[in-house]
mmCIF file of C-alpha atoms and ligand atoms in Angstrom:
data_model
loop_
_atom_site.group_PDB
_atom_site.id
_atom_site.type_symbol
_atom_site.label_atom_id
_atom_site.label_comp_id
_atom_site.label_asym_id
_atom_site.label_seq_id
_atom_site.Cartn_x
_atom_site.Cartn_y
_atom_site.Cartn_z
ATOM 1 C CA MET A 2 94.464 90.228 28.788
ATOM 2 C CA LYS A 3 95.202 87.761 25.992
ATOM 3 C CA LEU A 4 92.278 85.747 24.651
ATOM 4 C CA SER A 5 92.742 82.357 23.017
ATOM 5 C CA SER A 6 91.539 82.266 19.424
ATOM 6 C CA ARG A 7 88.445 80.217 20.323
ATOM 7 C CA LYS A 8 87.501 82.745 23.043
ATOM 8 C CA ARG A 9 88.128 85.546 20.632
ATOM 9 C CA ILE A 10 85.691 83.949 18.113
ATOM 10 C CA SER A 11 83.090 83.462 20.878
ATOM 11 C CA PHE A 12 83.538 87.073 21.991
ATOM 12 C CA LEU A 13 83.057 88.266 18.375
ATOM 13 C CA VAL A 14 79.907 86.155 17.958
ATOM 14 C CA PHE A 15 78.513 87.664 21.179
ATOM 15 C CA VAL A 16 79.252 91.196 20.068
ATOM 16 C CA LEU A 17 77.697 90.623 16.629
ATOM 17 C CA ALA A 18 74.565 89.024 18.185
ATOM 18 C CA ALA A 19 74.161 91.997 20.501
ATOM 19 C CA TYR A 20 74.611 94.506 17.713
ATOM 20 C CA GLN A 21 71.266 95.356 16.032
ATOM 21 C CA PRO A 22 71.806 97.047 12.716
ATOM 22 C CA GLY A 23 69.955 100.282 12.380
ATOM 23 C CA PHE A 24 68.762 100.649 15.993
ATOM 24 C CA ALA A 25 70.540 102.639 18.675
ATOM 25 C CA GLN A 26 71.514 100.561 21.746
ATOM 26 C CA ASN A 27 69.426 101.921 24.594
ATOM 27 C CA SER A 28 66.307 100.994 26.594
ATOM 28 C CA LYS A 29 63.824 102.520 24.176
ATOM 29 C CA PRO A 30 61.575 100.141 22.163
ATOM 30 C CA ASN A 31 62.622 99.574 18.507
ATOM 31 C CA ILE A 32 59.858 100.444 16.051
ATOM 32 C CA VAL A 33 59.918 100.008 12.299
ATOM 33 C CA ILE A 34 57.760 102.358 10.283
ATOM 34 C CA LEU A 35 56.673 100.859 6.975
ATOM 35 C CA ALA A 36 55.436 103.563 4.627
ATOM 36 C CA THR A 37 52.918 102.933 1.869
ATOM 37 C CA GLY A 38 51.852 106.452 0.887
ATOM 38 C CA GLY A 39 48.457 108.141 1.411
ATOM 39 C CA THR A 40 47.479 111.663 2.352
ATOM 40 C CA ILE A 41 49.774 111.521 5.313
ATOM 41 C CA ALA A 42 52.523 111.592 2.721
ATOM 42 C CA GLY A 43 50.562 113.928 0.475
ATOM 43 C CA ALA A 44 51.486 117.408 -0.700
ATOM 44 C CA ALA A 45 49.543 120.364 -2.092
ATOM 45 C CA ALA A 46 50.708 123.636 -3.695
ATOM 46 C CA SER A 47 49.354 125.670 -0.797
ATOM 47 C CA GLY A 48 48.232 125.122 2.764
ATOM 48 C CA THR A 49 44.583 125.822 2.196
ATOM 49 C CA GLN A 50 43.691 124.206 -1.126
ATOM 50 C CA ALA A 51 41.581 120.971 -1.382
ATOM 51 C CA ALA A 52 43.524 119.553 -4.342
ATOM 52 C CA TYR A 53 46.612 117.552 -3.519
ATOM 53 C CA THR A 54 48.559 114.386 -4.531
ATOM 54 C CA SER A 55 48.943 111.363 -2.128
ATOM 55 C CA GLY A 56 52.292 109.704 -1.556
ATOM 56 C CA GLN A 57 54.750 112.570 -2.239
ATOM 57 C CA VAL A 58 56.778 112.685 1.016
ATOM 58 C CA THR A 59 59.295 110.007 2.061
ATOM 59 C CA ILE A 60 59.160 108.255 5.398
ATOM 60 C CA ASP A 61 62.335 109.947 6.577
ATOM 61 C CA ALA A 62 60.977 113.389 5.846
ATOM 62 C CA MET A 63 57.744 112.464 7.617
ATOM 63 C CA VAL A 64 59.490 111.253 10.789
ATOM 64 C CA ASN A 65 61.823 114.236 10.822
ATOM 65 C CA SER A 66 58.817 116.621 10.821
ATOM 66 C CA VAL A 67 57.388 115.207 14.062
ATOM 67 C CA PRO A 68 59.023 116.874 17.172
ATOM 68 C CA GLY A 69 59.783 114.454 19.968
ATOM 69 C CA ILE A 70 58.912 111.287 18.123
ATOM 70 C CA ARG A 71 62.410 109.899 18.540
ATOM 71 C CA ASP A 72 62.095 110.223 22.366
ATOM 72 C CA LEU A 73 59.390 107.544 22.238
ATOM 73 C CA ALA A 74 61.320 104.865 20.409
ATOM 74 C CA ASN A 75 64.288 104.038 18.222
ATOM 75 C CA ILE A 76 62.798 104.372 14.774
ATOM 76 C CA LYS A 77 63.788 102.896 11.440
ATOM 77 C CA GLY A 78 61.790 103.592 8.297
ATOM 78 C CA GLU A 79 61.161 101.551 5.181
ATOM 79 C CA GLN A 80 59.390 102.651 2.077
ATOM 80 C CA VAL A 81 57.199 99.722 0.875
ATOM 81 C CA SER A 82 55.184 101.743 -1.719
ATOM 82 C CA ASN A 83 54.158 105.332 -2.176
ATOM 83 C CA VAL A 84 50.607 105.254 -3.429
ATOM 84 C CA GLY A 85 47.246 106.733 -2.556
ATOM 85 C CA SER A 86 45.389 103.833 -0.901
ATOM 86 C CA GLN A 87 42.852 103.813 -3.813
ATOM 87 C CA ASP A 88 45.796 102.104 -5.546
ATOM 88 C CA MET A 89 46.547 99.670 -2.701
ATOM 89 C CA SER A 90 46.554 96.125 -4.061
ATOM 90 C CA PHE A 91 46.623 92.544 -2.809
ATOM 91 C CA ASP A 92 50.199 92.434 -4.134
ATOM 92 C CA ILE A 93 51.274 95.270 -1.770
ATOM 93 C CA MET A 94 49.220 93.843 1.065
ATOM 94 C CA LEU A 95 50.903 90.445 0.642
ATOM 95 C CA LYS A 96 54.271 92.187 0.542
ATOM 96 C CA LEU A 97 53.409 94.065 3.760
ATOM 97 C CA ALA A 98 52.295 90.964 5.577
ATOM 98 C CA LYS A 99 55.429 89.019 4.637
ATOM 99 C CA ARG A 100 57.679 91.881 5.624
ATOM 100 C CA ILE A 101 55.996 92.465 8.953
ATOM 101 C CA ASN A 102 56.198 88.658 9.782
ATOM 102 C CA GLU A 103 59.946 88.761 8.850
ATOM 103 C CA LEU A 104 60.579 91.835 11.048
ATOM 104 C CA LEU A 105 58.569 90.693 14.071
ATOM 105 C CA ALA A 106 60.106 87.230 14.052
ATOM 106 C CA GLY A 107 63.416 88.799 15.255
ATOM 107 C CA ASN A 108 64.158 89.869 18.754
ATOM 108 C CA ASP A 109 65.261 93.399 17.697
ATOM 109 C CA VAL A 110 61.868 94.813 16.642
ATOM 110 C CA ASP A 111 59.225 95.540 19.252
ATOM 111 C CA GLY A 112 56.480 96.914 17.088
ATOM 112 C CA ILE A 113 55.472 98.127 13.609
ATOM 113 C CA VAL A 114 53.781 101.306 12.419
ATOM 114 C CA ILE A 115 52.348 101.387 8.859
ATOM 115 C CA THR A 116 51.595 104.742 7.251
ATOM 116 C CA HIS A 117 48.718 104.285 4.796
ATOM 117 C CA GLY A 118 46.019 106.191 2.980
ATOM 118 C CA THR A 119 42.688 106.267 4.707
ATOM 119 C CA ASP A 120 40.517 105.281 1.750
ATOM 120 C CA THR A 121 41.277 101.561 1.990
ATOM 121 C CA MET A 122 42.962 101.517 5.476
ATOM 122 C CA GLU A 123 40.220 99.309 6.927
ATOM 123 C CA GLU A 124 40.853 96.647 4.279
ATOM 124 C CA SER A 125 44.603 96.565 4.813
ATOM 125 C CA ALA A 126 44.180 96.623 8.549
ATOM 126 C CA TYR A 127 41.772 93.708 8.475
ATOM 127 C CA PHE A 128 43.947 91.756 5.981
ATOM 128 C CA LEU A 129 46.965 92.153 8.232
ATOM 129 C CA ASN A 130 44.843 91.285 11.288
ATOM 130 C CA LEU A 131 44.263 87.911 9.699
ATOM 131 C CA THR A 132 47.787 87.292 8.320
ATOM 132 C CA VAL A 133 50.296 88.738 10.751
ATOM 133 C CA LYS A 134 51.817 86.003 12.971
ATOM 134 C CA SER A 135 52.934 87.871 15.978
ATOM 135 C CA ASP A 136 51.258 89.422 19.053
ATOM 136 C CA LYS A 137 53.668 92.462 18.992
ATOM 137 C CA PRO A 138 51.846 95.744 18.238
ATOM 138 C CA VAL A 139 51.114 96.477 14.592
ATOM 139 C CA VAL A 140 49.618 99.939 14.256
ATOM 140 C CA MET A 141 48.322 101.609 11.142
ATOM 141 C CA VAL A 142 48.079 105.366 10.794
ATOM 142 C CA GLY A 143 47.109 107.985 8.139
ATOM 143 C CA SER A 144 45.755 111.482 7.944
ATOM 144 C CA MET A 145 42.911 113.314 6.290
ATOM 145 C CA ARG A 146 44.925 116.385 5.513
ATOM 146 C CA PRO A 147 48.062 116.398 3.451
ATOM 147 C CA SER A 148 51.376 117.223 5.073
ATOM 148 C CA THR A 149 51.373 120.762 3.573
ATOM 149 C CA ALA A 150 47.912 121.680 4.966
ATOM 150 C CA VAL A 151 47.208 124.261 7.594
ATOM 151 C CA SER A 152 46.560 122.144 10.713
ATOM 152 C CA ALA A 153 47.785 118.953 9.112
ATOM 153 C CA ASP A 154 46.664 115.955 11.273
ATOM 154 C CA GLY A 155 49.417 113.601 10.143
ATOM 155 C CA PRO A 156 52.241 114.585 12.506
ATOM 156 C CA LEU A 157 50.315 114.022 15.758
ATOM 157 C CA ASN A 158 48.685 110.908 14.395
ATOM 158 C CA LEU A 159 52.132 109.524 13.633
ATOM 159 C CA TYR A 160 53.397 110.517 17.013
ATOM 160 C CA ASN A 161 50.460 108.779 18.695
ATOM 161 C CA ALA A 162 50.863 105.686 16.456
ATOM 162 C CA VAL A 163 54.506 105.231 17.491
ATOM 163 C CA ALA A 164 53.445 105.693 21.124
ATOM 164 C CA VAL A 165 50.905 102.900 20.762
ATOM 165 C CA ALA A 166 53.321 100.607 18.888
ATOM 166 C CA ALA A 167 55.898 101.124 21.630
ATOM 167 C CA ASP A 168 53.351 100.348 24.419
ATOM 168 C CA PRO A 169 53.462 96.763 25.808
ATOM 169 C CA ASN A 170 49.729 97.194 26.548
ATOM 170 C CA ALA A 171 49.038 97.238 22.797
ATOM 171 C CA LYS A 172 50.282 93.603 22.515
ATOM 172 C CA GLY A 173 47.823 90.875 21.664
ATOM 173 C CA ARG A 174 45.000 93.159 20.497
ATOM 174 C CA GLY A 175 45.406 92.460 16.767
ATOM 175 C CA VAL A 176 46.156 95.125 14.244
ATOM 176 C CA LEU A 177 45.231 98.609 15.488
ATOM 177 C CA VAL A 178 44.506 101.869 13.742
ATOM 178 C CA VAL A 179 45.394 105.158 15.420
ATOM 179 C CA MET A 180 43.727 108.297 14.056
ATOM 180 C CA ASN A 181 42.388 111.472 15.655
ATOM 181 C CA ASP A 182 43.414 110.427 19.234
ATOM 182 C CA GLN A 183 41.470 107.098 18.972
ATOM 183 C CA ILE A 184 42.683 103.478 18.866
ATOM 184 C CA HIS A 185 40.521 101.289 16.682
ATOM 185 C CA GLY A 186 40.497 97.539 16.160
ATOM 186 C CA ALA A 187 40.873 96.223 12.562
ATOM 187 C CA HIS A 188 37.648 94.233 12.625
ATOM 188 C CA SER A 189 35.317 97.080 13.530
ATOM 189 C CA LEU A 190 36.658 100.313 12.215
ATOM 190 C CA THR A 191 35.310 101.899 9.076
ATOM 191 C CA LYS A 192 35.783 105.233 7.215
ATOM 192 C CA THR A 193 32.561 107.260 7.656
ATOM 193 C CA SER A 194 33.374 110.718 6.169
ATOM 194 C CA THR A 195 35.045 111.628 2.917
ATOM 195 C CA THR A 196 36.834 114.594 4.438
ATOM 196 C CA ALA A 197 36.494 114.979 8.222
ATOM 197 C CA VAL A 198 39.491 114.252 10.536
ATOM 198 C CA GLN A 199 37.200 112.265 12.789
ATOM 199 C CA THR A 200 36.345 109.970 9.870
ATOM 200 C CA PHE A 201 37.023 106.563 11.499
ATOM 201 C CA MET A 202 34.445 104.973 13.679
ATOM 202 C CA SER A 203 33.978 101.545 15.099
ATOM 203 C CA PRO A 204 30.209 101.092 15.000
ATOM 204 C CA ILE A 205 28.657 98.334 17.244
ATOM 205 C CA ARG A 206 31.871 97.586 19.222
ATOM 206 C CA GLY A 207 33.386 100.932 19.937
ATOM 207 C CA VAL A 208 37.049 101.883 20.011
ATOM 208 C CA VAL A 209 39.788 99.819 21.645
ATOM 209 C CA GLY A 210 41.195 102.819 23.459
ATOM 210 C CA VAL A 211 42.277 106.456 23.286
ATOM 211 C CA THR A 212 45.641 108.196 23.031
ATOM 212 C CA ASN A 213 46.483 111.712 23.973
ATOM 213 C CA TYR A 214 49.898 113.107 23.056
ATOM 214 C CA GLY A 215 51.321 109.623 23.396
ATOM 215 C CA LYS A 216 49.537 108.648 26.609
ATOM 216 C CA ASN A 217 47.451 105.590 25.868
ATOM 217 C CA ASP A 218 44.427 104.207 27.628
ATOM 218 C CA PHE A 219 43.093 100.750 26.497
ATOM 219 C CA TYR A 220 39.660 99.699 27.594
ATOM 220 C CA ASN A 221 38.341 97.226 25.041
ATOM 221 C CA ASN A 222 39.736 94.030 23.566
ATOM 222 C CA PRO A 223 38.547 92.898 20.154
ATOM 223 C CA PRO A 224 36.870 89.424 20.696
ATOM 224 C CA TRP A 225 37.529 87.913 17.304
ATOM 225 C CA LYS A 226 40.393 85.657 16.205
ATOM 226 C CA HIS A 227 43.376 87.478 14.796
ATOM 227 C CA THR A 228 47.190 87.330 14.300
ATOM 228 C CA THR A 229 48.574 84.471 16.411
ATOM 229 C CA SER A 230 45.137 82.736 16.588
ATOM 230 C CA SER A 231 44.362 83.158 12.937
ATOM 231 C CA GLU A 232 44.518 80.126 10.662
ATOM 232 C CA PHE A 233 45.446 82.175 7.582
ATOM 233 C CA ASP A 234 49.031 81.872 6.431
ATOM 234 C CA VAL A 235 50.176 83.829 3.376
ATOM 235 C CA SER A 236 53.815 83.000 3.582
ATOM 236 C CA ASN A 237 53.616 81.076 0.241
ATOM 237 C CA VAL A 238 50.740 82.920 -1.293
ATOM 238 C CA THR A 239 51.269 85.164 -4.347
ATOM 239 C CA HIS A 240 47.766 85.542 -5.638
ATOM 240 C CA LEU A 241 44.243 85.617 -4.092
ATOM 241 C CA PRO A 242 41.128 84.117 -5.674
ATOM 242 C CA ARG A 243 38.822 86.716 -7.338
ATOM 243 C CA VAL A 244 35.944 87.896 -5.170
ATOM 244 C CA ASP A 245 33.640 90.658 -6.440
ATOM 245 C CA ILE A 246 31.361 93.045 -4.599
ATOM 246 C CA VAL A 247 27.908 93.708 -6.093
ATOM 247 C CA TYR A 248 26.091 96.759 -4.775
ATOM 248 C CA GLY A 249 22.416 96.372 -3.944
ATOM 249 C CA ASP A 250 19.825 99.064 -4.563
ATOM 250 C CA VAL A 251 16.328 99.599 -5.895
ATOM 251 C CA ASP A 252 15.531 97.554 -8.973
ATOM 252 C CA MET A 253 19.118 96.212 -9.024
ATOM 253 C CA PRO A 254 19.958 94.508 -12.267
ATOM 254 C CA PRO A 255 20.678 90.756 -11.684
ATOM 255 C CA ASP A 256 23.004 90.557 -14.612
ATOM 256 C CA LEU A 257 25.780 92.142 -12.552
ATOM 257 C CA ILE A 258 25.877 88.850 -10.610
ATOM 258 C CA ASP A 259 25.733 86.816 -13.834
ATOM 259 C CA ALA A 260 28.590 88.916 -15.262
ATOM 260 C CA SER A 261 30.766 88.245 -12.159
ATOM 261 C CA VAL A 262 30.198 84.523 -12.462
ATOM 262 C CA GLU A 263 30.930 84.525 -16.179
ATOM 263 C CA ASP A 264 34.147 86.482 -15.630
ATOM 264 C CA GLY A 265 35.408 83.891 -13.230
ATOM 265 C CA ALA A 266 34.720 85.219 -9.756
ATOM 266 C CA LYS A 267 35.077 82.480 -7.138
ATOM 267 C CA GLY A 268 33.089 84.467 -4.627
ATOM 268 C CA ILE A 269 30.530 87.328 -4.695
ATOM 269 C CA VAL A 270 29.766 89.679 -1.808
ATOM 270 C CA ILE A 271 26.403 91.341 -2.008
ATOM 271 C CA ALA A 272 26.451 94.803 -0.466
ATOM 272 C CA GLY A 273 22.704 94.265 0.047
ATOM 273 C CA VAL A 274 20.009 96.639 1.202
ATOM 274 C CA GLY A 275 18.981 96.429 4.856
ATOM 275 C CA ASN A 276 19.777 93.076 6.460
ATOM 276 C CA GLY A 277 21.682 91.905 3.323
ATOM 277 C CA ASN A 278 18.656 91.815 1.111
ATOM 278 C CA MET A 279 18.276 92.073 -2.652
ATOM 279 C CA ASN A 280 15.348 91.975 -5.087
ATOM 280 C CA LYS A 281 13.853 88.700 -6.304
ATOM 281 C CA ALA A 282 15.645 88.742 -9.621
ATOM 282 C CA SER A 283 19.014 89.166 -7.921
ATOM 283 C CA LEU A 284 18.211 86.458 -5.342
ATOM 284 C CA ASP A 285 17.524 84.071 -8.246
ATOM 285 C CA ALA A 286 20.790 85.071 -9.901
ATOM 286 C CA ALA A 287 22.716 84.668 -6.701
ATOM 287 C CA ALA A 288 21.108 81.284 -5.988
ATOM 288 C CA LYS A 289 22.149 80.170 -9.514
ATOM 289 C CA ALA A 290 25.726 81.357 -8.796
ATOM 290 C CA ALA A 291 25.762 79.369 -5.532
ATOM 291 C CA GLN A 292 24.582 76.254 -7.347
ATOM 292 C CA LYS A 293 27.541 76.656 -9.722
ATOM 293 C CA GLY A 294 29.919 76.660 -6.758
ATOM 294 C CA VAL A 295 30.489 80.434 -6.508
ATOM 295 C CA VAL A 296 30.362 81.430 -2.803
ATOM 296 C CA VAL A 297 27.702 84.120 -2.161
ATOM 297 C CA VAL A 298 28.101 86.185 1.000
ATOM 298 C CA ARG A 299 25.321 88.558 1.984
ATOM 299 C CA SER A 300 26.644 91.688 3.596
ATOM 300 C CA SER A 301 24.972 95.097 3.806
ATOM 301 C CA ARG A 302 25.443 98.596 2.410
ATOM 302 C CA VAL A 303 24.093 99.899 5.703
ATOM 303 C CA ALA A 304 26.858 101.390 7.931
ATOM 304 C CA THR A 305 26.158 99.513 11.120
ATOM 305 C CA GLY A 306 24.377 96.358 12.360
ATOM 306 C CA ASN A 307 24.982 92.692 11.551
ATOM 307 C CA VAL A 308 23.595 90.518 8.746
ATOM 308 C CA GLY A 309 22.025 87.393 10.198
ATOM 309 C CA ARG A 310 21.224 84.030 8.613
ATOM 310 C CA ASN A 311 17.725 83.100 7.435
ATOM 311 C CA VAL A 312 16.074 86.408 8.417
ATOM 312 C CA GLU A 313 14.363 87.526 5.225
ATOM 313 C CA VAL A 314 16.478 85.331 2.945
ATOM 314 C CA LYS A 315 16.480 81.505 3.196
ATOM 315 C CA ASP A 316 20.257 81.051 3.430
ATOM 316 C CA ASP A 317 20.082 77.375 4.316
ATOM 317 C CA GLU A 318 17.962 76.643 1.265
ATOM 318 C CA LEU A 319 19.894 78.844 -1.168
ATOM 319 C CA GLY A 320 23.390 78.024 0.019
ATOM 320 C CA PHE A 321 24.388 81.561 1.072
ATOM 321 C CA VAL A 322 26.691 82.834 3.815
ATOM 322 C CA ALA A 323 25.724 85.758 6.004
ATOM 323 C CA SER A 324 28.507 88.263 6.750
ATOM 324 C CA ASP A 325 27.613 88.779 10.463
ATOM 325 C CA GLU A 326 29.307 92.115 11.424
ATOM 326 C CA LEU A 327 31.717 92.405 8.466
ATOM 327 C CA ASN A 328 30.955 95.128 5.967
ATOM 328 C CA PRO A 329 31.226 94.272 2.230
ATOM 329 C CA GLN A 330 34.895 95.320 1.829
ATOM 330 C CA LYS A 331 36.030 93.294 4.779
ATOM 331 C CA SER A 332 33.857 90.398 3.781
ATOM 332 C CA ARG A 333 35.668 90.399 0.493
ATOM 333 C CA ILE A 334 39.110 90.219 2.338
ATOM 334 C CA LEU A 335 37.950 87.340 4.544
ATOM 335 C CA LEU A 336 36.389 85.436 1.671
ATOM 336 C CA SER A 337 39.454 85.876 -0.605
ATOM 337 C CA LEU A 338 41.677 84.360 2.061
ATOM 338 C CA ALA A 339 39.186 81.644 2.952
ATOM 339 C CA LEU A 340 38.928 80.523 -0.699
ATOM 340 C CA LEU A 341 42.649 79.746 -0.801
ATOM 341 C CA LYS A 342 41.501 76.240 0.135
ATOM 342 C CA PRO A 343 38.177 74.357 -0.421
ATOM 343 C CA ARG A 344 35.635 74.827 2.388
ATOM 344 C CA THR A 345 31.976 74.020 2.811
ATOM 345 C CA THR A 346 29.312 76.752 3.219
ATOM 346 C CA GLU A 347 29.038 75.783 6.916
ATOM 347 C CA GLN A 348 32.797 76.181 7.396
ATOM 348 C CA LEU A 349 32.689 79.529 5.641
ATOM 349 C CA GLN A 350 29.787 80.677 7.809
ATOM 350 C CA GLN A 351 31.810 79.741 10.870
ATOM 351 C CA LEU A 352 34.747 81.862 9.677
ATOM 352 C CA PHE A 353 32.461 84.912 9.542
ATOM 353 C CA ALA A 354 31.459 84.235 13.155
ATOM 354 C CA ASN A 355 35.025 83.714 14.308
ATOM 355 C CA TYR A 356 36.951 86.420 12.458
HETATM 356 N N1 LIG B 408 43.043 109.057 -1.139
HETATM 357 C C1 LIG B 408 43.814 109.092 0.032
HETATM 358 C C2 LIG B 408 44.361 107.756 0.274
HETATM 359 O O1 LIG B 408 43.640 106.865 0.722
HETATM 360 C C3 LIG B 408 43.094 109.611 1.171
HETATM 361 C C4 LIG B 408 43.748 109.611 2.496
HETATM 362 O O2 LIG B 408 44.832 109.074 2.748
HETATM 363 O O3 LIG B 408 43.231 110.139 3.472
HETATM 364 O O4 LIG B 408 45.474 107.469 0.125
#
């Protein structure tokens, strides 16, 4: 058969459009794994020693060490960074959000997995929950034991994370975290143990679901705004306003709050005692900060429960915001994004109720 040159060009365009670089052409979902480092990519000199270094193993080596993972999906890996998540930064988080939005805007990617250290996983998960603009699955995963450990937890966690990202039922639930056979939502999860493999919990709301060797069961949908319903857009953002966290305790010195204000913080989150409380001297310092236009959010150092308005502190009178269910580290993320544009205290309070 002879094709006219116009038909030949149309045929070529069709073939090029159907060809998706990097992914095999079959019926499996296409998943991109973005690697950032962490213990899941960590290595130690022996299988039983506690000392190790995060972020040593590349994404290709990690995927190749998980039997059967390529049966779940077509997988492509990208190395975004290779750090322990104690060195995660807003710069890397912005880079991640932008790359995820770019990848998910195309028809050829069905879901994203992000390998990440567990120390600040909850912050990155919540940041992406607010800034990703797609309802396709975005799943974060890490491990508590380095890749060289006896009974390393990384390989099965990664297998399960790919299974969740490839599952159409994971769509529209916001950013998820898969660890230790559980599926957590970004809003609620928090790290609760320095070393245990069952470190992540979702106090108050519970987990979104469970996964067992790649078989997923979803039974809870996070009620807050996220991803496609989020108003936060970081496509043109390169820098976030400074927000500090000040830790509350007995006889806390109020000058920590003064120092934050003097150093140029635009917002201060108090990791208060109990229901977001602080001593009288710190309340006075915080009220002074609020009068100067620094946003003060009262959160709590307590692991579970919400911080309500006007309980023991007169928020209306002092101009404070109560963090609701957000812990201090996630309050800092929300406030940093919220302060990208001017907002009243009432509007900020509403954000803490909605997100
Ligand atoms: N420090 C490590 C990190 O967050 C711990 C871990 O990944 O479990 O990268």
